[in-house]
């Protein structure tokens, strides 16, 4: 009887220990889930703050503030063609203030016109043709300080010594605004203009085209070399010390800072081969060297993921080794290869340090027409604008960051969609 009670007591204690152990495990699991949820919420909060701050800072760059000027009638088309567009714009804005006297006051009034106003006036006169004898109403951009005043960045109530506009200039702006001659519209010039010293005229056209050429060169060079190297190492190369040494160095190159590749490009492509400085050709080659390890590693992982049965079945029906790889293995591994390639190109698109070292941060006022023309890229354009002293480039910098993030998002979404599509096919 005593043995039965003792046995029952030990069984009860064992059950209690098991229950308490299960409670601790459940509590630990609950804490782990809570930690994960907190980590995700923290990451999403930080991402929202980052994106929100960038987007809010860029709001001024998406619009352009303009002033309406009235070009008086010309006596003939020949007179309009002979008239300087800058003088015509200045005379038009001064005609709204007939009591202007003195050279200083005239400069204060005409300072509201951007340097690009003359080009809009010239285009309007050319488009009007014979109608120039009837006069023209033209909306032209204002200069950067007045755009900052419209956006509320400049406070007209502070002391004149603490703002870039004098009291008279603010009076001129307010008079034009009250007369309905000031407006704001979406600034397509942010995408259709190249870089400029004037913030209200600066655009991303040159940087976008330069980035396209960069990625094109990087794609043409890195993808065939990377995929070919991965296929050789995974399918053909014998496992020995040499291949082990190569694999170790490929993995190490994937972790090398990007600025090292910039130094390599500076010494090799510019110093030794004498390729043109600031050209997308050189930038694309540097980024291709930087992207190669990523493409090789992801391609090898994709090839390793192909089931051995596919290789064996292909060999069983008499396929050669080349046919096994080209007709069976690579199509199955294509989703992983595409994903690694696009992610590698997206990483290359966001690199700045190697491009700075090869001179792609030069001030270029025209978009490149080929891969050997001097150009900038989106990351270097962001660096140039961020380093500019004008207040208007702050919003331009944030807008360029938003555009770059949009490109990176599209590229990553493309990688995901392509992967899903090919995975469903197979």
CSV table of C-alpha atoms in Angstrom, one decimal:
chain,number,residue,atom,x,y,z
A,1,UNK,CA,0.0,0.0,0.0
A,2,UNK,CA,2.9,2.3,0.9
A,3,UNK,CA,4.5,1.6,-2.5
A,4,UNK,CA,1.3,2.4,-4.3
A,5,UNK,CA,0.9,5.8,-2.5
A,6,UNK,CA,4.6,6.6,-3.1
A,7,UNK,CA,4.3,5.7,-6.8
A,8,UNK,CA,1.1,7.9,-7.1
A,9,UNK,CA,2.9,10.8,-5.3
A,10,UNK,CA,5.8,10.7,-7.7
A,11,UNK,CA,3.4,10.5,-10.7
A,12,UNK,CA,1.6,13.6,-9.4
A,13,UNK,CA,4.9,15.5,-9.0
A,14,UNK,CA,6.0,14.5,-12.5
A,15,UNK,CA,2.7,15.8,-13.9
A,16,UNK,CA,3.1,19.1,-12.0
A,17,UNK,CA,6.7,19.5,-13.4
A,18,UNK,CA,5.5,18.8,-16.9
A,19,UNK,CA,2.6,21.3,-16.5
A,20,UNK,CA,5.0,24.0,-15.1
A,21,UNK,CA,7.5,23.2,-17.9
A,22,UNK,CA,4.7,23.6,-20.5
A,23,UNK,CA,3.6,26.9,-19.0
A,24,UNK,CA,7.2,28.2,-19.2
A,25,UNK,CA,7.5,27.1,-22.8
A,26,UNK,CA,4.2,28.7,-23.7
A,27,UNK,CA,5.3,31.9,-21.9
A,28,UNK,CA,8.6,31.9,-23.7
A,29,UNK,CA,6.9,31.4,-27.0
A,30,UNK,CA,4.5,34.2,-26.3
A,31,UNK,CA,7.4,36.5,-25.3
A,32,UNK,CA,9.2,35.5,-28.5
A,33,UNK,CA,6.1,36.3,-30.6
A,34,UNK,CA,5.7,39.6,-28.8
A,35,UNK,CA,9.4,40.5,-29.4
A,36,UNK,CA,8.9,39.8,-33.1
A,37,UNK,CA,5.8,41.9,-33.3
A,38,UNK,CA,7.5,44.7,-31.5
A,39,UNK,CA,10.5,44.5,-33.8
A,40,UNK,CA,8.3,44.6,-36.9
A,41,UNK,CA,6.3,47.5,-35.6
A,42,UNK,CA,9.5,49.4,-34.7
A,43,UNK,CA,10.9,48.7,-38.2
A,44,UNK,CA,7.7,49.8,-39.9
A,45,UNK,CA,7.6,53.0,-37.8
A,46,UNK,CA,11.1,53.9,-38.6
A,47,UNK,CA,10.5,53.3,-42.3
A,48,UNK,CA,7.3,55.4,-42.2
A,49,UNK,CA,9.2,58.2,-40.4
A,50,UNK,CA,12.0,58.0,-43.0
A,51,UNK,CA,9.7,58.0,-46.0
A,52,UNK,CA,7.4,60.5,-44.6
A,53,UNK,CA,10.2,63.0,-43.8
A,54,UNK,CA,11.7,62.6,-47.3
A,55,UNK,CA,8.3,63.0,-49.0
A,56,UNK,CA,7.3,66.0,-46.9
A,57,UNK,CA,10.6,67.7,-47.6
A,58,UNK,CA,10.2,67.1,-51.4
A,59,UNK,CA,6.8,68.7,-51.7
A,60,UNK,CA,8.1,72.0,-52.9
A,61,UNK,CA,10.0,70.4,-55.8
A,62,UNK,CA,6.9,68.9,-57.4
A,63,UNK,CA,5.4,72.3,-58.2
A,64,UNK,CA,6.7,75.4,-60.0
A,65,UNK,CA,5.7,78.9,-59.0
A,66,UNK,CA,5.0,81.1,-62.0
A,67,UNK,CA,4.2,84.8,-62.7
A,68,UNK,CA,2.1,86.0,-65.6
A,69,UNK,CA,3.6,88.8,-67.7
A,70,UNK,CA,2.0,90.7,-70.6
A,71,UNK,CA,4.3,91.2,-73.6
A,72,UNK,CA,3.1,94.4,-75.4
A,73,UNK,CA,2.2,94.1,-79.1
A,74,UNK,CA,5.0,94.2,-81.6
A,75,UNK,CA,4.7,96.2,-84.8
A,76,UNK,CA,5.9,93.2,-86.9
A,77,UNK,CA,7.2,89.7,-86.7
A,78,UNK,CA,10.6,91.0,-87.6
A,79,UNK,CA,10.6,93.3,-84.6
A,80,UNK,CA,9.6,90.5,-82.3
A,81,UNK,CA,12.4,88.3,-83.7
A,82,UNK,CA,15.0,91.1,-83.1
A,83,UNK,CA,13.8,91.8,-79.6
A,84,UNK,CA,15.9,90.2,-76.8
A,85,UNK,CA,13.6,87.7,-74.9
A,86,UNK,CA,15.2,88.8,-71.6
A,87,UNK,CA,14.6,92.5,-72.3
A,88,UNK,CA,11.0,91.6,-73.3
A,89,UNK,CA,10.4,89.8,-70.1
A,90,UNK,CA,11.9,92.6,-68.0
A,91,UNK,CA,9.9,95.3,-69.8
A,92,UNK,CA,6.7,93.2,-69.3
A,93,UNK,CA,7.1,92.9,-65.5
A,94,UNK,CA,8.2,96.6,-65.2
A,95,UNK,CA,5.1,97.7,-67.0
A,96,UNK,CA,3.0,96.5,-64.1
A,97,UNK,CA,4.9,99.0,-61.9
A,98,UNK,CA,5.0,102.2,-64.0
A,99,UNK,CA,6.2,104.4,-61.1
A,100,UNK,CA,9.5,102.6,-60.9
A,101,UNK,CA,12.5,104.8,-60.7
A,102,UNK,CA,16.2,104.1,-60.4
A,103,UNK,CA,18.3,101.2,-61.4
A,104,UNK,CA,18.2,99.5,-58.0
A,105,UNK,CA,14.4,99.5,-57.9
A,106,UNK,CA,14.3,98.1,-61.4
A,107,UNK,CA,16.6,95.2,-60.4
A,108,UNK,CA,14.5,94.5,-57.3
A,109,UNK,CA,11.4,94.2,-59.5
A,110,UNK,CA,12.9,92.1,-62.3
A,111,UNK,CA,14.6,89.8,-59.8
A,112,UNK,CA,11.3,88.0,-59.5
A,113,UNK,CA,11.9,86.5,-62.9
A,114,UNK,CA,13.8,83.3,-63.1
A,115,UNK,CA,16.7,82.9,-65.5
A,116,UNK,CA,14.5,80.5,-67.5
A,117,UNK,CA,11.9,83.2,-68.1
A,118,UNK,CA,13.6,84.4,-71.2
A,119,UNK,CA,13.4,80.9,-72.8
A,120,UNK,CA,9.7,80.7,-72.1
A,121,UNK,CA,9.2,84.2,-73.6
A,122,UNK,CA,11.3,83.2,-76.7
A,123,UNK,CA,9.2,80.0,-77.2
A,124,UNK,CA,5.9,81.9,-76.8
A,125,UNK,CA,7.0,84.5,-79.4
A,126,UNK,CA,8.1,81.8,-81.8
A,127,UNK,CA,4.8,79.9,-81.3
A,128,UNK,CA,2.6,83.0,-81.7
A,129,UNK,CA,3.9,83.8,-85.2
A,130,UNK,CA,1.9,86.7,-86.6
A,131,UNK,CA,-0.1,87.0,-83.4
A,132,UNK,CA,2.8,88.8,-81.8
A,133,UNK,CA,1.3,92.0,-83.1
A,134,UNK,CA,-1.6,91.6,-80.7
A,135,UNK,CA,0.4,91.0,-77.5
A,136,UNK,CA,1.0,87.9,-75.5
A,137,UNK,CA,0.2,86.7,-72.0
A,138,UNK,CA,3.0,84.3,-70.8
A,139,UNK,CA,3.4,82.4,-67.5
A,140,UNK,CA,7.1,82.2,-66.6
A,141,UNK,CA,8.8,80.7,-63.6
A,142,UNK,CA,9.8,82.9,-60.7
A,143,UNK,CA,13.3,82.8,-59.1
A,144,UNK,CA,14.1,80.6,-56.2
A,145,UNK,CA,13.7,83.1,-53.3
A,146,UNK,CA,10.2,84.0,-54.5
A,147,UNK,CA,9.3,80.4,-54.8
A,148,UNK,CA,10.4,79.9,-51.2
A,149,UNK,CA,8.3,82.8,-50.3
A,150,UNK,CA,5.2,81.3,-52.0
A,151,UNK,CA,5.8,78.0,-50.3
A,152,UNK,CA,6.1,79.6,-46.9
A,153,UNK,CA,9.8,78.8,-46.3
A,154,UNK,CA,10.6,82.5,-46.2
A,155,UNK,CA,8.7,84.4,-43.5
A,156,UNK,CA,8.0,88.0,-44.7
A,157,UNK,CA,7.4,89.2,-41.1
A,158,UNK,CA,10.9,88.6,-39.9
A,159,UNK,CA,13.6,91.3,-40.0
A,160,UNK,CA,14.9,92.1,-43.5
A,161,UNK,CA,18.4,91.2,-42.5
A,162,UNK,CA,17.4,87.6,-41.9
A,163,UNK,CA,15.8,86.9,-45.2
A,164,UNK,CA,17.0,87.0,-48.8
A,165,UNK,CA,14.2,89.4,-50.0
A,166,UNK,CA,14.0,93.0,-49.2
A,167,UNK,CA,10.8,94.8,-48.2
A,168,UNK,CA,10.4,96.2,-51.6
A,169,UNK,CA,10.7,92.8,-53.3
A,170,UNK,CA,8.1,91.3,-50.9
A,171,UNK,CA,5.8,94.2,-51.8
A,172,UNK,CA,6.3,93.5,-55.5
A,173,UNK,CA,5.4,89.8,-54.9
A,174,UNK,CA,2.3,90.6,-52.9
A,175,UNK,CA,1.1,93.1,-55.4
A,176,UNK,CA,1.4,90.5,-58.2
A,177,UNK,CA,-0.2,87.9,-56.0
A,178,UNK,CA,-3.2,90.1,-55.2
A,179,UNK,CA,-3.6,90.8,-58.9
A,180,UNK,CA,-3.9,87.1,-59.6
A,181,UNK,CA,-0.6,86.9,-61.5
A,182,UNK,CA,1.0,84.3,-59.3
A,183,UNK,CA,0.2,80.6,-59.6
A,184,UNK,CA,1.7,77.1,-58.9
A,185,UNK,CA,1.5,74.1,-61.2
A,186,UNK,CA,3.0,70.7,-61.4
A,187,UNK,CA,6.7,71.0,-62.4
A,188,UNK,CA,7.3,68.6,-65.3
A,189,UNK,CA,10.7,70.2,-65.6
A,190,UNK,CA,11.8,68.1,-62.7
A,191,UNK,CA,11.9,65.2,-65.3
A,192,UNK,CA,12.4,67.0,-68.6
A,193,UNK,CA,15.2,69.4,-67.6
A,194,UNK,CA,18.9,68.6,-67.0
A,195,UNK,CA,20.8,70.0,-64.1
A,196,UNK,CA,21.1,73.8,-63.6
A,197,UNK,CA,22.6,76.3,-61.2
A,198,UNK,CA,19.1,77.7,-60.6
A,199,UNK,CA,17.0,75.4,-58.3
A,200,UNK,CA,13.7,76.3,-60.0
A,201,UNK,CA,15.1,75.1,-63.4
A,202,UNK,CA,17.1,72.0,-62.3
A,203,UNK,CA,15.8,68.6,-63.3
A,204,UNK,CA,16.6,64.9,-63.3
A,205,UNK,CA,16.6,64.2,-67.1
A,206,UNK,CA,20.4,63.8,-67.3
A,207,UNK,CA,20.6,61.7,-64.2
A,208,UNK,CA,17.8,59.4,-65.2
A,209,UNK,CA,19.2,58.8,-68.7
A,210,UNK,CA,22.7,58.4,-67.2
A,211,UNK,CA,21.4,55.8,-64.7
A,212,UNK,CA,19.7,54.0,-67.6
A,213,UNK,CA,23.0,53.8,-69.5
A,214,UNK,CA,24.8,52.7,-66.3
A,215,UNK,CA,22.5,49.8,-65.8
A,216,UNK,CA,22.5,48.9,-69.4
A,217,UNK,CA,26.3,48.5,-69.4
A,218,UNK,CA,26.2,46.8,-66.1
A,219,UNK,CA,23.6,44.3,-67.4
A,220,UNK,CA,25.4,43.5,-70.6
A,221,UNK,CA,28.7,42.9,-68.8
A,222,UNK,CA,27.8,41.4,-65.5
A,223,UNK,CA,24.9,39.0,-66.3
A,224,UNK,CA,26.7,36.9,-69.0
A,225,UNK,CA,29.9,36.8,-67.0
A,226,UNK,CA,28.2,36.1,-63.7
A,227,UNK,CA,25.9,33.4,-65.0
A,228,UNK,CA,28.6,31.8,-67.0
A,229,UNK,CA,31.0,31.7,-64.1
A,230,UNK,CA,28.3,30.3,-61.8
A,231,UNK,CA,27.4,27.6,-64.3
A,232,UNK,CA,31.1,26.6,-64.7
A,233,UNK,CA,31.8,26.5,-61.0
A,234,UNK,CA,28.6,24.6,-60.2
A,235,UNK,CA,28.3,22.2,-63.2
A,236,UNK,CA,31.8,21.7,-64.7
A,237,UNK,CA,34.6,22.6,-62.3
A,238,UNK,CA,36.2,19.9,-60.3
A,239,UNK,CA,36.2,20.3,-56.5
A,240,UNK,CA,39.8,21.0,-55.6
A,241,UNK,CA,41.8,23.6,-53.8
A,242,UNK,CA,41.7,26.0,-56.8
A,243,UNK,CA,37.9,26.0,-57.0
A,244,UNK,CA,37.7,26.3,-53.2
A,245,UNK,CA,40.1,29.3,-53.4
A,246,UNK,CA,38.0,30.9,-56.1
A,247,UNK,CA,34.7,30.4,-54.1
A,248,UNK,CA,36.3,32.0,-51.0
A,249,UNK,CA,37.4,35.0,-53.0
A,250,UNK,CA,34.0,35.4,-54.6
A,251,UNK,CA,32.3,35.4,-51.2
A,252,UNK,CA,34.9,37.9,-49.9
A,253,UNK,CA,34.4,40.2,-52.9
A,254,UNK,CA,30.7,40.3,-52.2
A,255,UNK,CA,31.5,41.9,-48.8
A,256,UNK,CA,34.1,44.4,-50.1
A,257,UNK,CA,33.0,48.1,-49.7
A,258,UNK,CA,31.9,49.7,-52.9
A,259,UNK,CA,34.4,52.5,-52.7
A,260,UNK,CA,37.2,49.9,-53.3
A,261,UNK,CA,35.6,49.1,-56.6
A,262,UNK,CA,35.6,52.8,-57.4
A,263,UNK,CA,39.4,52.9,-56.7
A,264,UNK,CA,39.8,49.9,-59.0
A,265,UNK,CA,37.8,51.6,-61.7
A,266,UNK,CA,39.8,54.8,-61.3
A,267,UNK,CA,43.1,53.1,-61.6
A,268,UNK,CA,42.1,50.5,-64.3
A,269,UNK,CA,39.6,52.1,-66.6
A,270,UNK,CA,40.6,55.7,-66.3
A,271,UNK,CA,44.3,55.4,-65.5
A,272,UNK,CA,45.3,52.4,-67.6
A,273,UNK,CA,42.8,52.1,-70.4
A,274,UNK,CA,42.2,55.9,-70.7
A,275,UNK,CA,38.4,55.7,-71.0
A,276,UNK,CA,36.5,59.0,-70.8
A,277,UNK,CA,35.9,60.4,-67.4
A,278,UNK,CA,32.4,60.7,-66.0
A,279,UNK,CA,31.1,58.4,-68.8
A,280,UNK,CA,28.3,55.9,-68.1
A,281,UNK,CA,30.6,53.3,-69.8
A,282,UNK,CA,33.1,53.5,-67.0
A,283,UNK,CA,30.5,53.7,-64.3
A,284,UNK,CA,28.7,50.7,-65.7
A,285,UNK,CA,31.9,48.7,-65.8
A,286,UNK,CA,32.7,49.6,-62.2
A,287,UNK,CA,29.2,48.6,-61.1
A,288,UNK,CA,29.5,45.4,-63.1
A,289,UNK,CA,32.6,44.4,-61.2
A,290,UNK,CA,30.8,45.2,-57.9
A,291,UNK,CA,27.6,43.2,-59.0
A,292,UNK,CA,29.4,40.2,-60.3
A,293,UNK,CA,29.9,38.4,-56.9
A,294,UNK,CA,26.2,38.8,-56.1
A,295,UNK,CA,25.1,37.4,-59.4
A,296,UNK,CA,27.5,34.5,-59.2
A,297,UNK,CA,26.4,33.6,-55.6
A,298,UNK,CA,22.7,33.8,-56.3
A,299,UNK,CA,23.0,31.9,-59.6
A,300,UNK,CA,24.9,29.1,-57.9
A,301,UNK,CA,22.3,28.9,-55.2
A,302,UNK,CA,19.6,28.7,-57.9
A,303,UNK,CA,21.4,25.9,-59.7
A,304,UNK,CA,21.9,24.0,-56.5
A,305,UNK,CA,18.1,24.2,-55.9
A,306,UNK,CA,17.4,22.3,-59.1
A,307,UNK,CA,16.3,18.7,-58.2
A,308,UNK,CA,18.9,16.1,-59.3
A,309,UNK,CA,16.1,14.1,-60.9
A,310,UNK,CA,15.8,16.7,-63.7
A,311,UNK,CA,19.5,16.2,-64.6
A,312,UNK,CA,19.2,12.4,-64.4
A,313,UNK,CA,16.1,12.4,-66.5
A,314,UNK,CA,17.7,14.5,-69.2
A,315,UNK,CA,20.8,12.3,-69.3
A,316,UNK,CA,18.5,9.3,-69.4
A,317,UNK,CA,17.0,10.3,-72.7
A,318,UNK,CA,20.4,10.9,-74.2
A,319,UNK,CA,20.8,14.7,-73.7
A,320,UNK,CA,24.4,15.9,-73.8
A,321,UNK,CA,25.8,17.8,-70.8
A,322,UNK,CA,25.3,21.1,-72.7
A,323,UNK,CA,21.7,20.2,-73.4
A,324,UNK,CA,21.1,19.2,-69.8
A,325,UNK,CA,22.3,22.5,-68.5
A,326,UNK,CA,20.8,24.7,-71.3
A,327,UNK,CA,17.5,23.0,-71.9
A,328,UNK,CA,16.6,21.7,-68.4
A,329,UNK,CA,18.7,23.1,-65.5
A,330,UNK,CA,18.9,26.8,-66.5
A,331,UNK,CA,15.1,27.2,-67.2
A,332,UNK,CA,14.3,25.7,-63.8
A,333,UNK,CA,16.8,27.9,-62.1
A,334,UNK,CA,15.7,31.0,-64.1
A,335,UNK,CA,13.5,32.5,-61.3
A,336,UNK,CA,16.4,32.5,-58.8
A,337,UNK,CA,18.8,33.9,-61.5
A,338,UNK,CA,16.4,36.7,-62.4
A,339,UNK,CA,15.8,37.6,-58.8
A,340,UNK,CA,19.5,37.8,-58.0
A,341,UNK,CA,20.2,39.8,-61.2
A,342,UNK,CA,17.5,42.4,-60.6
A,343,UNK,CA,18.4,42.8,-56.9
A,344,UNK,CA,22.0,43.1,-57.8
A,345,UNK,CA,21.2,45.8,-60.4
A,346,UNK,CA,19.0,47.6,-57.9
A,347,UNK,CA,21.9,47.6,-55.4
A,348,UNK,CA,24.1,49.0,-58.2
A,349,UNK,CA,21.6,51.7,-59.0
A,350,UNK,CA,21.8,53.1,-55.4
A,351,UNK,CA,25.6,53.1,-55.2
A,352,UNK,CA,27.3,56.5,-54.9
A,353,UNK,CA,30.9,56.1,-53.7
A,354,UNK,CA,32.3,54.3,-56.8
A,355,UNK,CA,30.7,56.8,-59.1
A,356,UNK,CA,32.1,59.8,-57.2
A,357,UNK,CA,35.6,58.4,-57.6
A,358,UNK,CA,35.3,58.2,-61.4
A,359,UNK,CA,34.0,61.7,-61.7
A,360,UNK,CA,30.3,61.2,-62.3
A,361,UNK,CA,29.6,64.1,-59.9
A,362,UNK,CA,30.4,66.8,-62.5
A,363,UNK,CA,28.0,69.6,-63.3
A,364,UNK,CA,26.4,68.5,-66.6
A,365,UNK,CA,23.8,70.7,-68.1
A,366,UNK,CA,22.7,68.3,-70.9
A,367,UNK,CA,21.5,64.8,-71.0
A,368,UNK,CA,23.9,62.2,-72.4
A,369,UNK,CA,23.2,60.7,-75.8
A,370,UNK,CA,25.5,57.7,-75.6
A,371,UNK,CA,27.5,55.7,-73.0
A,372,UNK,CA,30.6,57.7,-73.6
A,373,UNK,CA,29.1,61.1,-73.0
A,374,UNK,CA,29.7,62.9,-69.7
A,375,UNK,CA,26.8,62.3,-67.3
A,376,UNK,CA,25.6,62.0,-63.8
A,377,UNK,CA,23.4,59.3,-62.1
A,378,UNK,CA,20.6,59.6,-59.6
A,379,UNK,CA,22.8,58.9,-56.6
A,380,UNK,CA,25.4,61.4,-57.6
A,381,UNK,CA,22.8,64.0,-58.6
A,382,UNK,CA,21.4,63.7,-55.1
A,383,UNK,CA,24.9,64.3,-53.7
A,384,UNK,CA,25.4,67.3,-56.0
A,385,UNK,CA,22.1,68.9,-55.0
A,386,UNK,CA,22.6,68.2,-51.3
A,387,UNK,CA,26.0,69.9,-51.4
A,388,UNK,CA,24.5,73.0,-53.1
A,389,UNK,CA,24.0,76.2,-50.9
A,390,UNK,CA,20.7,77.3,-52.4
A,391,UNK,CA,17.7,76.7,-50.3
A,392,UNK,CA,15.7,75.4,-53.2
A,393,UNK,CA,17.9,72.4,-53.7
A,394,UNK,CA,16.8,71.0,-50.3
A,395,UNK,CA,13.4,70.1,-51.8
A,396,UNK,CA,15.0,69.0,-55.1
A,397,UNK,CA,17.3,66.6,-53.2
A,398,UNK,CA,14.4,65.0,-51.4
A,399,UNK,CA,12.4,64.7,-54.7
A,400,UNK,CA,15.4,63.0,-56.3
A,401,UNK,CA,15.5,60.6,-53.3
A,402,UNK,CA,11.8,59.8,-53.8
A,403,UNK,CA,12.4,59.1,-57.6
A,404,UNK,CA,15.3,56.8,-56.7
A,405,UNK,CA,13.2,54.9,-54.2
A,406,UNK,CA,10.5,54.5,-56.7
A,407,UNK,CA,13.0,53.0,-59.2
A,408,UNK,CA,14.3,50.6,-56.6
A,409,UNK,CA,10.8,49.6,-55.6
A,410,UNK,CA,9.8,48.9,-59.2
A,411,UNK,CA,12.9,46.8,-59.7
A,412,UNK,CA,12.3,44.8,-56.6
A,413,UNK,CA,8.6,44.3,-57.5
A,414,UNK,CA,9.7,43.2,-60.9
A,415,UNK,CA,12.0,40.6,-59.4
A,416,UNK,CA,9.2,39.2,-57.2
A,417,UNK,CA,6.7,39.1,-60.1
A,418,UNK,CA,9.1,37.4,-62.5
A,419,UNK,CA,9.9,34.9,-59.9
A,420,UNK,CA,6.3,34.0,-59.2
A,421,UNK,CA,5.5,33.8,-62.9
A,422,UNK,CA,8.3,31.4,-63.8
A,423,UNK,CA,7.7,29.4,-60.6
A,424,UNK,CA,4.1,28.9,-61.7
A,425,UNK,CA,5.2,27.8,-65.1
A,426,UNK,CA,7.4,25.1,-63.7
